[in-house]
Short mmCIF file of C-alpha atoms in Angstrom, two decimals:
data_model
loop_
_atom_site.label_atom_id
_atom_site.label_comp_id
_atom_site.label_asym_id
_atom_site.label_seq_id
_atom_site.Cartn_x
_atom_site.Cartn_y
_atom_site.Cartn_z
CA UNK Z 1 -8.67 22.26 -36.72
CA UNK Z 2 -7.29 18.80 -37.55
CA UNK Z 3 -9.24 16.03 -39.34
CA UNK Z 4 -9.53 14.10 -36.11
CA UNK Z 5 -11.00 17.14 -34.27
CA UNK Z 6 -13.46 17.74 -37.09
CA UNK Z 7 -14.57 14.11 -37.08
CA UNK Z 8 -14.96 14.18 -33.29
CA UNK Z 9 -17.01 17.39 -33.40
CA UNK Z 10 -19.41 15.80 -35.88
CA UNK Z 11 -20.20 12.83 -33.64
CA UNK Z 12 -23.34 12.72 -31.60
CA UNK Z 13 -23.22 12.26 -27.80
CA UNK Z 14 -23.84 8.54 -28.22
CA UNK Z 15 -21.07 8.26 -30.80
CA UNK Z 16 -18.60 10.07 -28.52
CA UNK Z 17 -19.46 7.75 -25.60
CA UNK Z 18 -19.06 4.64 -27.78
CA UNK Z 19 -15.76 5.75 -29.27
CA UNK Z 20 -14.47 6.57 -25.79
CA UNK Z 21 -15.54 3.32 -24.15
CA UNK Z 22 -14.62 0.91 -26.96
CA UNK Z 23 -10.81 1.41 -26.73
CA UNK Z 24 -10.98 1.22 -22.94
CA UNK Z 25 -12.95 -2.03 -23.08
CA UNK Z 26 -10.59 -3.42 -25.72
CA UNK Z 27 -7.51 -2.70 -23.55
CA UNK Z 28 -9.20 -4.16 -20.44
CA UNK Z 29 -10.22 -7.27 -22.35
CA UNK Z 30 -6.72 -7.85 -23.66
CA UNK Z 31 -5.25 -7.22 -20.21
CA UNK Z 32 -7.70 -9.67 -18.66
CA UNK Z 33 -6.79 -12.35 -21.24
CA UNK Z 34 -3.09 -11.88 -20.55
CA UNK Z 35 -3.60 -12.11 -16.77
CA UNK Z 36 -5.74 -15.29 -17.17
CA UNK Z 37 -3.17 -16.91 -19.47
CA UNK Z 38 -0.21 -16.11 -17.24
CA UNK Z 39 -1.75 -16.55 -13.78
CA UNK Z 40 -4.99 -18.47 -14.50
CA UNK Z 41 -4.14 -21.51 -12.45
CA UNK Z 42 -3.25 -19.62 -9.28
CA UNK Z 43 -6.27 -17.30 -9.57
CA UNK Z 44 -8.65 -20.24 -9.99
CA UNK Z 45 -7.15 -22.02 -6.96
CA UNK Z 46 -7.49 -18.89 -4.88
CA UNK Z 47 -11.14 -18.40 -5.92
CA UNK Z 48 -11.95 -22.04 -5.28
CA UNK Z 49 -10.69 -21.82 -1.69
CA UNK Z 50 -12.43 -18.44 -1.08
CA UNK Z 51 -15.91 -18.90 -2.47
CA UNK Z 52 -17.33 -16.56 0.20
CA UNK Z 53 -15.26 -13.72 -1.29
CA UNK Z 54 -16.52 -14.57 -4.80
CA UNK Z 55 -20.12 -14.55 -3.63
CA UNK Z 56 -19.60 -11.25 -1.85
CA UNK Z 57 -18.06 -9.55 -4.87
CA UNK Z 58 -20.74 -10.91 -7.22
CA UNK Z 59 -23.56 -9.82 -4.86
CA UNK Z 60 -22.11 -6.30 -4.38
CA UNK Z 61 -21.50 -5.90 -8.13
CA UNK Z 62 -25.00 -7.09 -8.97
CA UNK Z 63 -26.68 -4.79 -6.45
CA UNK Z 64 -24.70 -1.73 -7.52
CA UNK Z 65 -25.18 -2.43 -11.25
CA UNK Z 66 -28.92 -2.76 -10.61
CA UNK Z 67 -29.41 0.25 -8.33
CA UNK Z 68 -27.92 2.97 -10.58
CA UNK Z 69 -29.88 2.03 -13.80
CA UNK Z 70 -33.02 1.67 -11.67
CA UNK Z 71 -32.56 5.22 -10.42
CA UNK Z 72 -32.00 6.49 -13.94
CA UNK Z 73 -35.17 4.74 -15.18
CA UNK Z 74 -37.35 6.14 -12.39
CA UNK Z 75 -35.93 9.66 -12.89
CA UNK Z 76 -36.83 9.39 -16.61
CA UNK Z 77 -40.31 8.15 -15.68
CA UNK Z 78 -40.79 11.18 -13.43
CA UNK Z 79 -39.76 13.61 -16.14
CA UNK Z 80 -41.72 11.96 -18.95
CA UNK Z 81 -44.86 10.90 -17.12
CA UNK Z 82 -45.39 14.16 -15.25
CA UNK Z 83 -44.76 16.07 -18.48
CA UNK Z 84 -47.45 14.05 -20.26
CA UNK Z 85 -49.84 14.61 -17.32
CA UNK Z 86 -49.21 18.37 -17.73
CA UNK Z 87 -49.79 18.15 -21.49
CA UNK Z 88 -46.10 18.79 -22.18
CA UNK Z 89 -43.66 16.79 -24.33
CA UNK Z 90 -40.95 16.28 -21.71
CA UNK Z 91 -37.49 14.92 -22.57
CA UNK Z 92 -37.25 14.24 -26.31
CA UNK Z 93 -33.68 15.14 -27.44
CA UNK Z 94 -31.06 13.05 -25.63
CA UNK Z 95 -31.45 9.40 -26.65
CA UNK Z 96 -34.59 7.69 -27.99
CA UNK Z 97 -37.61 9.64 -26.68
CA UNK Z 98 -35.24 11.51 -24.33
CA UNK Z 99 -34.46 8.32 -22.42
CA UNK Z 100 -30.79 9.23 -21.80
CA UNK Z 101 -31.50 12.62 -20.17
CA UNK Z 102 -31.54 11.04 -16.71
CA UNK Z 103 -28.01 9.67 -17.42
CA UNK Z 104 -26.98 13.21 -18.35
CA UNK Z 105 -28.33 14.41 -15.00
CA UNK Z 106 -26.28 11.79 -13.25
CA UNK Z 107 -23.14 12.77 -15.10
CA UNK Z 108 -23.88 16.42 -14.35
CA UNK Z 109 -24.04 15.69 -10.63
CA UNK Z 110 -20.82 13.75 -10.90
CA UNK Z 111 -18.98 16.67 -12.57
CA UNK Z 112 -20.15 19.43 -10.19
CA UNK Z 113 -17.84 20.72 -7.49
CA UNK Z 114 -18.05 18.71 -4.25
CA UNK Z 115 -18.04 21.72 -1.86
CA UNK Z 116 -17.88 21.60 1.95
CA UNK Z 117 -19.11 24.83 3.58
CA UNK Z 118 -17.24 26.52 6.42
CA UNK Z 119 -18.17 25.16 9.83
CA UNK Z 120 -19.36 21.69 8.84
CA UNK Z 121 -18.26 18.49 10.54
CA UNK Z 122 -16.46 17.13 7.52
CA UNK Z 123 -16.32 13.47 8.57
CA UNK Z 124 -20.00 13.25 9.53
CA UNK Z 125 -20.88 15.48 6.57
CA UNK Z 126 -19.20 13.02 4.17
CA UNK Z 127 -20.47 9.79 5.81
CA UNK Z 128 -24.15 10.89 5.90
CA UNK Z 129 -24.99 10.32 2.20
CA UNK Z 130 -23.07 7.01 2.25
CA UNK Z 131 -25.20 5.77 5.22
CA UNK Z 132 -28.41 6.78 3.47
CA UNK Z 133 -27.43 5.13 0.15
CA UNK Z 134 -26.13 1.94 1.74
CA UNK Z 135 -29.22 1.55 3.92
CA UNK Z 136 -31.35 1.60 0.79
CA UNK Z 137 -29.09 -0.70 -1.24
CA UNK Z 138 -28.63 -3.28 1.53
CA UNK Z 139 -32.41 -3.63 1.75
CA UNK Z 140 -32.33 -5.11 -1.73
CA UNK Z 141 -30.43 -8.17 -0.43
CA UNK Z 142 -33.55 -9.90 0.92
CA UNK Z 143 -35.98 -9.07 -1.86
CA UNK Z 144 -37.02 -12.27 -3.70
CA UNK Z 145 -37.20 -11.36 -7.43
CA UNK Z 146 -38.01 -14.77 -8.85
CA UNK Z 147 -37.84 -18.48 -7.91
CA UNK Z 148 -34.22 -19.11 -6.96
CA UNK Z 149 -33.30 -15.46 -7.72
CA UNK Z 150 -32.80 -13.64 -4.42
CA UNK Z 151 -29.93 -12.52 -2.22
CA UNK Z 152 -30.51 -14.10 1.18
CA UNK Z 153 -33.53 -16.11 2.34
CA UNK Z 154 -33.39 -15.08 5.99
CA UNK Z 155 -36.03 -16.50 8.31
CA UNK Z 156 -36.13 -13.00 9.71
CA UNK Z 157 -35.95 -11.27 6.36
CA UNK Z 158 -38.78 -8.83 7.06
CA UNK Z 159 -37.21 -7.86 10.37
CA UNK Z 160 -33.87 -7.35 8.65
CA UNK Z 161 -35.56 -5.09 6.02
CA UNK Z 162 -37.14 -2.85 8.67
CA UNK Z 163 -33.93 -2.70 10.72
CA UNK Z 164 -31.73 -1.79 7.74
CA UNK Z 165 -34.34 0.59 6.24
CA UNK Z 166 -34.58 2.47 9.52
CA UNK Z 167 -30.87 3.28 9.31
CA UNK Z 168 -31.65 5.88 6.66
CA UNK Z 169 -33.01 8.26 9.27
CA UNK Z 170 -29.60 8.15 11.00
CA UNK Z 171 -27.99 9.34 7.79
CA UNK Z 172 -30.53 12.14 7.36
CA UNK Z 173 -29.93 13.30 10.95
CA UNK Z 174 -26.17 13.16 10.37
CA UNK Z 175 -26.58 15.35 7.30
CA UNK Z 176 -28.78 17.88 9.07
CA UNK Z 177 -26.64 18.14 12.18
CA UNK Z 178 -23.25 18.28 10.47
CA UNK Z 179 -24.22 20.93 7.88
CA UNK Z 180 -24.05 23.88 10.30
CA UNK Z 181 -27.22 25.30 8.77
CA UNK Z 182 -30.60 25.86 10.42
CA UNK Z 183 -32.57 24.73 7.36
CA UNK Z 184 -30.57 21.51 7.20
CA UNK Z 185 -31.12 20.92 10.92
CA UNK Z 186 -34.85 21.44 10.56
CA UNK Z 187 -34.92 19.04 7.68
CA UNK Z 188 -32.99 16.45 9.70
CA UNK Z 189 -35.29 16.80 12.68
CA UNK Z 190 -38.37 16.60 10.45
CA UNK Z 191 -37.02 13.45 8.89
CA UNK Z 192 -36.46 11.82 12.30
CA UNK Z 193 -39.92 12.73 13.50
CA UNK Z 194 -41.59 11.64 10.26
CA UNK Z 195 -39.75 8.32 9.82
CA UNK Z 196 -40.11 7.29 13.48
CA UNK Z 197 -43.82 8.23 13.54
CA UNK Z 198 -44.64 6.32 10.36
CA UNK Z 199 -42.45 3.31 11.23
CA UNK Z 200 -44.87 2.34 13.97
CA UNK Z 201 -47.98 1.91 11.77
CA UNK Z 202 -45.74 0.57 9.01
CA UNK Z 203 -44.53 -2.27 11.25
CA UNK Z 204 -47.85 -2.92 12.88
CA UNK Z 205 -49.63 -3.14 9.52
CA UNK Z 206 -47.74 -6.32 8.62
CA UNK Z 207 -48.19 -8.09 12.02
CA UNK Z 208 -51.58 -9.39 10.87
CA UNK Z 209 -49.90 -10.72 7.74
CA UNK Z 210 -47.25 -12.41 9.91
CA UNK Z 211 -50.01 -14.11 11.93
CA UNK Z 212 -51.45 -15.50 8.71
CA UNK Z 213 -48.11 -16.51 7.16
CA UNK Z 214 -46.38 -17.79 10.29
CA UNK Z 215 -42.97 -16.68 9.01
CA UNK Z 216 -40.88 -13.58 8.44
CA UNK Z 217 -39.09 -15.02 5.46
CA UNK Z 218 -39.98 -12.94 2.40
CA UNK Z 219 -39.38 -15.91 0.10
CA UNK Z 220 -41.81 -18.09 2.06
CA UNK Z 221 -44.40 -15.30 2.02
CA UNK Z 222 -44.33 -15.27 -1.76
CA UNK Z 223 -44.62 -19.08 -1.89
CA UNK Z 224 -47.70 -18.90 0.41
CA UNK Z 225 -49.43 -16.61 -2.12
CA UNK Z 226 -49.30 -19.24 -4.87
CA UNK Z 227 -50.12 -22.97 -5.13
CA UNK Z 228 -48.15 -24.89 -2.54
CA UNK Z 229 -48.24 -28.12 -0.49
CA UNK Z 230 -47.86 -27.97 3.28
CA UNK Z 231 -45.87 -30.36 5.52
CA UNK Z 232 -48.90 -32.67 5.85
CA UNK Z 233 -49.12 -33.08 2.10
CA UNK Z 234 -52.24 -30.93 1.72
CA UNK Z 235 -52.39 -28.75 -1.39
CA UNK Z 236 -53.33 -25.07 -0.97
CA UNK Z 237 -53.90 -22.21 -3.38
CA UNK Z 238 -55.55 -21.98 -6.80
CA UNK Z 239 -52.81 -20.17 -8.67
CA UNK Z 240 -55.11 -17.15 -9.16
CA UNK Z 241 -54.76 -13.61 -7.77
CA UNK Z 242 -57.30 -14.31 -5.04
CA UNK Z 243 -54.52 -16.14 -3.15
CA UNK Z 244 -52.62 -12.84 -2.62
CA UNK Z 245 -52.50 -11.45 0.90
CA UNK Z 246 -54.02 -8.16 -0.20
CA UNK Z 247 -57.42 -9.88 -0.31
CA UNK Z 248 -56.94 -11.19 3.26
CA UNK Z 249 -55.32 -8.05 4.61
CA UNK Z 250 -56.88 -5.11 2.63
CA UNK Z 251 -56.68 -2.62 5.52
CA UNK Z 252 -53.10 -3.70 6.31
CA UNK Z 253 -52.09 -3.23 2.66
CA UNK Z 254 -53.62 0.29 2.60
CA UNK Z 255 -51.89 1.32 5.83
CA UNK Z 256 -48.59 -0.16 4.65
CA UNK Z 257 -48.78 1.77 1.32
CA UNK Z 258 -49.53 5.10 3.02
CA UNK Z 259 -46.84 4.61 5.69
CA UNK Z 260 -44.29 3.44 3.12
CA UNK Z 261 -44.96 6.60 1.09
CA UNK Z 262 -44.00 8.66 4.14
CA UNK Z 263 -41.01 6.45 4.84
CA UNK Z 264 -39.73 7.01 1.30
CA UNK Z 265 -40.26 10.81 1.58
CA UNK Z 266 -42.54 10.86 -1.42
CA UNK Z 267 -45.36 13.25 -2.23
CA UNK Z 268 -47.48 14.25 -0.41
CA UNK Z 269 -45.24 13.45 2.57
CA UNK Z 270 -41.94 14.89 1.28
CA UNK Z 271 -41.59 17.27 4.23
CA UNK Z 272 -37.93 16.52 4.87
CA UNK Z 273 -36.91 18.52 1.82
CA UNK Z 274 -39.79 20.96 1.42
CA UNK Z 275 -38.25 23.62 -0.80
CA UNK Z 276 -41.11 26.02 -0.19
CA UNK Z 277 -40.38 26.07 3.59
CA UNK Z 278 -36.85 24.95 4.40
CA UNK Z 279 -34.95 25.37 1.11
CA UNK Z 280 -33.90 21.73 0.53
CA UNK Z 281 -33.98 20.41 4.07
CA UNK Z 282 -31.11 18.10 5.09
CA UNK Z 283 -29.50 18.41 1.63
CA UNK Z 284 -29.29 22.21 1.57
CA UNK Z 285 -25.48 22.36 1.90
CA UNK Z 286 -24.73 19.33 -0.27
CA UNK Z 287 -23.44 19.43 -3.84
CA UNK Z 288 -21.63 17.18 -6.29
CA UNK Z 289 -21.55 13.46 -5.77
CA UNK Z 290 -22.38 13.70 -2.08
CA UNK Z 291 -25.71 15.17 -3.10
CA UNK Z 292 -25.84 12.48 -5.82
CA UNK Z 293 -25.87 9.77 -3.19
CA UNK Z 294 -28.99 11.29 -1.60
CA UNK Z 295 -30.45 11.77 -5.07
CA UNK Z 296 -29.93 8.13 -6.11
CA UNK Z 297 -30.92 6.71 -2.73
CA UNK Z 298 -34.35 8.40 -2.97
CA UNK Z 299 -35.16 6.83 -6.32
CA UNK Z 300 -33.74 3.43 -5.53
CA UNK Z 301 -35.84 3.52 -2.36
CA UNK Z 302 -38.93 4.00 -4.48
CA UNK Z 303 -38.18 0.74 -6.27
CA UNK Z 304 -37.37 -1.07 -2.98
CA UNK Z 305 -40.61 0.03 -1.33
CA UNK Z 306 -42.62 -0.92 -4.41
CA UNK Z 307 -40.91 -4.31 -4.51
CA UNK Z 308 -41.68 -4.91 -0.81
CA UNK Z 309 -45.34 -4.11 -1.37
CA UNK Z 310 -45.51 -6.58 -4.21
CA UNK Z 311 -43.74 -9.26 -2.13
CA UNK Z 312 -45.95 -8.82 0.96
CA UNK Z 313 -49.39 -8.23 -0.54
CA UNK Z 314 -49.44 -8.81 -4.31
CA UNK Z 315 -48.01 -12.27 -4.82
CA UNK Z 316 -44.41 -11.45 -5.51
CA UNK Z 317 -43.34 -13.35 -8.62
CA UNK Z 318 -46.61 -15.29 -8.85
CA UNK Z 319 -48.70 -14.60 -11.94
CA UNK Z 320 -52.33 -13.38 -11.35
CA UNK Z 321 -53.58 -16.49 -13.19
CA UNK Z 322 -52.12 -19.98 -13.68
CA UNK Z 323 -49.77 -19.28 -16.57
CA UNK Z 324 -47.69 -20.81 -18.05
CA UNK Z 325 -49.79 -23.94 -18.07
CA UNK Z 326 -47.81 -27.14 -17.81
CA UNK Z 327 -45.77 -27.17 -20.99
CA UNK Z 328 -42.71 -29.29 -21.52
CA UNK Z 329 -40.11 -28.12 -24.04
CA UNK Z 330 -37.75 -31.00 -24.75
CA UNK Z 331 -35.15 -28.86 -26.46
CA UNK Z 332 -31.57 -30.15 -26.61
CA UNK Z 333 -29.57 -27.93 -28.92
CA UNK Z 334 -26.37 -29.71 -27.93
CA UNK Z 335 -27.57 -32.91 -29.61
CA UNK Z 336 -27.18 -31.19 -32.98
CA UNK Z 337 -23.40 -31.18 -32.67
CA UNK Z 338 -21.70 -29.33 -35.51
CA UNK Z 339 -25.13 -28.67 -36.99
CA UNK Z 340 -25.78 -26.15 -34.27
CA UNK Z 341 -22.82 -24.06 -35.34
CA UNK Z 342 -23.93 -24.25 -38.94
CA UNK Z 343 -27.45 -23.08 -38.01
CA UNK Z 344 -26.06 -20.19 -35.93
CA UNK Z 345 -23.97 -19.10 -38.94
CA UNK Z 346 -26.58 -19.55 -41.67
CA UNK Z 347 -29.98 -18.83 -40.11
CA UNK Z 348 -29.29 -15.11 -39.31
CA UNK Z 349 -28.08 -14.49 -42.85
CA UNK Z 350 -31.06 -16.25 -44.51
CA UNK Z 351 -33.50 -14.63 -42.12
CA UNK Z 352 -32.11 -11.16 -42.79
CA UNK Z 353 -32.35 -11.66 -46.55
CA UNK Z 354 -35.89 -13.04 -46.42
CA UNK Z 355 -37.10 -10.12 -44.26
CA UNK Z 356 -35.23 -7.51 -46.31
CA UNK Z 357 -36.48 -8.73 -49.68
CA UNK Z 358 -40.11 -7.48 -49.35
CA UNK Z 359 -38.94 -3.95 -48.45
CA UNK Z 360 -36.42 -3.87 -51.31
CA UNK Z 361 -38.97 -5.15 -53.87
CA UNK Z 362 -41.84 -2.94 -52.72
CA UNK Z 363 -39.85 0.31 -52.69
CA UNK Z 364 -37.67 0.93 -55.74
CA UNK Z 365 -36.11 3.95 -54.12
CA UNK Z 366 -34.79 1.97 -51.16
CA UNK Z 367 -31.14 1.08 -51.45
CA UNK Z 368 -30.10 -2.52 -50.89
CA UNK Z 369 -28.03 -1.84 -47.81
CA UNK Z 370 -30.96 0.06 -46.22
CA UNK Z 371 -33.24 -2.94 -46.85
CA UNK Z 372 -30.60 -5.22 -45.31
CA UNK Z 373 -30.47 -3.04 -42.14
CA UNK Z 374 -34.26 -3.18 -41.86
CA UNK Z 375 -34.19 -6.97 -42.33
CA UNK Z 376 -31.40 -7.36 -39.80
CA UNK Z 377 -33.33 -5.37 -37.19
CA UNK Z 378 -36.54 -7.28 -37.80
CA UNK Z 379 -34.75 -10.65 -37.62
CA UNK Z 380 -33.18 -9.74 -34.30
CA UNK Z 381 -36.53 -8.58 -32.95
CA UNK Z 382 -38.21 -11.80 -34.00
CA UNK Z 383 -35.31 -13.95 -32.73
CA UNK Z 384 -35.33 -12.13 -29.44
CA UNK Z 385 -39.05 -12.58 -29.06
CA UNK Z 386 -38.79 -16.30 -29.83
CA UNK Z 387 -35.95 -16.80 -27.32
CA UNK Z 388 -37.84 -14.83 -24.68
CA UNK Z 389 -41.03 -16.83 -25.30
CA UNK Z 390 -39.16 -20.13 -24.94
CA UNK Z 391 -37.43 -18.93 -21.81
CA UNK Z 392 -40.77 -17.67 -20.34
CA UNK Z 393 -42.41 -21.06 -20.84
CA UNK Z 394 -39.39 -23.26 -20.01
CA UNK Z 395 -37.74 -21.32 -17.16
CA UNK Z 396 -39.69 -20.46 -14.02
CA UNK Z 397 -37.34 -17.66 -13.00
CA UNK Z 398 -37.79 -15.80 -16.27
CA UNK Z 399 -41.58 -15.76 -15.97
CA UNK Z 400 -41.35 -14.94 -12.27
CA UNK Z 401 -38.93 -12.07 -12.88
CA UNK Z 402 -41.17 -10.63 -15.59
CA UNK Z 403 -44.30 -10.63 -13.38
CA UNK Z 404 -42.38 -9.30 -10.38
CA UNK Z 405 -40.87 -6.36 -12.26
CA UNK Z 406 -44.17 -5.63 -14.00
CA UNK Z 407 -46.10 -5.40 -10.75
CA UNK Z 408 -43.27 -3.49 -9.06
CA UNK Z 409 -43.21 -0.81 -11.76
CA UNK Z 410 -46.97 -0.41 -11.54
CA UNK Z 411 -46.40 0.86 -7.99
CA UNK Z 412 -43.40 2.96 -9.16
CA UNK Z 413 -45.73 4.57 -11.70
CA UNK Z 414 -48.26 5.15 -8.88
CA UNK Z 415 -45.62 7.01 -6.83
CA UNK Z 416 -44.75 9.16 -9.87
CA UNK Z 417 -48.46 9.74 -10.53
CA UNK Z 418 -48.93 10.91 -6.92
CA UNK Z 419 -46.01 13.36 -7.27
CA UNK Z 420 -47.60 14.93 -10.29
CA UNK Z 421 -51.09 15.07 -8.74
CA UNK Z 422 -51.12 15.62 -4.95
CA UNK Z 423 -50.11 18.76 -3.04
CA UNK Z 424 -47.73 18.55 -0.07
CA UNK Z 425 -49.37 18.37 3.32
CA UNK Z 426 -48.43 20.51 6.34
CA UNK Z 427 -46.12 19.08 9.03
CA UNK Z 428 -48.95 19.06 11.62
CA UNK Z 429 -51.24 17.26 9.23
CA UNK Z 430 -48.46 14.71 8.52
CA UNK Z 431 -47.85 13.92 12.20
CA UNK Z 432 -51.50 14.00 13.16
CA UNK Z 433 -52.46 11.55 10.43
CA UNK Z 434 -49.83 9.02 11.62
CA UNK Z 435 -50.77 9.14 15.31
CA UNK Z 436 -54.56 9.78 15.13
CA UNK Z 437 -55.49 7.60 12.15
CA UNK Z 438 -52.87 5.12 10.96
CA UNK Z 439 -51.79 3.86 14.40
CA UNK Z 440 -55.39 3.10 15.60
CA UNK Z 441 -56.22 1.55 12.23
CA UNK Z 442 -53.15 -0.70 12.33
CA UNK Z 443 -54.03 -1.85 15.86
CA UNK Z 444 -57.60 -2.53 14.78
CA UNK Z 445 -56.34 -4.60 11.82
CA UNK Z 446 -54.10 -6.58 14.19
CA UNK Z 447 -56.88 -7.34 16.72
CA UNK Z 448 -59.41 -8.27 14.04
CA UNK Z 449 -56.96 -10.60 12.32
CA UNK Z 450 -55.97 -12.26 15.62
CA UNK Z 451 -59.65 -12.71 16.56
CA UNK Z 452 -60.47 -14.19 13.19
CA UNK Z 453 -57.61 -16.70 13.41
CA UNK Z 454 -58.69 -17.64 16.94
CA UNK Z 455 -62.26 -18.28 15.77
CA UNK Z 456 -61.47 -20.08 12.49
CA UNK Z 457 -58.48 -22.12 13.75
CA UNK Z 458 -58.90 -22.64 17.52
CA UNK Z 459 -55.98 -24.45 19.04
#
């Protein structure tokens, strides 16, 4: 064994990944610099005349870069949270607190053989997971994450969301039919029956909200749940959580949450892939990355559904109380000139030394380089917290994004909690609950809301 091989074998998984990616990134960086230097003018002219292409590439890249880490995070939450609920440790070896185990699962799916059984319709069999994944990812384009931070502010954004989200059932049916397997076909048919049945109360549950909001723009719905001024110049809203639509549409919010759980195929409504009855349903014959698309789409869909619940009923990016209070930070680092560069060069060094000194003086057995590492980490934590605090107070989109993601992951945690707690219902109970209970309740909510609007605001 050579010295290089011995050194490689001693590296941890993280070290191997870093030493593999760093040379690749270095080569790509150098290549990009060379291309910019040689052809920079022509490239910039082309981009300036084709801004639509730039926006499209940026949007697609942002959505894809967001969807995969989101899926990894939710997978890790499922493994760790359910383990703790069962008084187990859960993932604790790969990465800090086992946080990289979900990444390993993704790589494992990527490396498995992508097998197509005999008798399948290969074209439809291959397109099905792509349709399911893209239906989920495209729904992200209308979600408003923070003030000024959203894909498209359609005036029919909610209609677009339901239309695109409903395309997932087409992909599930394609997978079930093309697999040439009775269990897959049963799973596909179950998915069609379940999604269509629960789409009706899901859609009707928000009609009362539409009557109150007067718009289908998701961005405008969020604005209506905070302090705003109407066209007549009249101020509305207090800035507190009582402005959220959930307090004006409690029954609609409950129906929407239950129906969305069924739409997302989450426990206790995960009948489309009931392993105790139909093996793995529509995904029985899938393996490799084609199964990975279904796998990632399910977890990204949990985030999308949670985000939509927050947008419609829980204020979106609005804080539950009026914070930050009006604070003006008149910071102009550019006015320091060359002094800014000197501060950037000197402050980290001085801060690291000041934070390392107490540890080095208090513990005689601690080596100086170890104290410096501790001081460096502490300085970066404090500097990061200071920068984040300034951004939270001074930038509306930072505060909005923090509140939006916080509320969204509360519902993600709720979905994980339900998976570790509730048993799966029978298919007859699933269908009966949709048609006998949720549909009449959603119609009742609609009629009561319309009657209340007619009484309070007669035209």
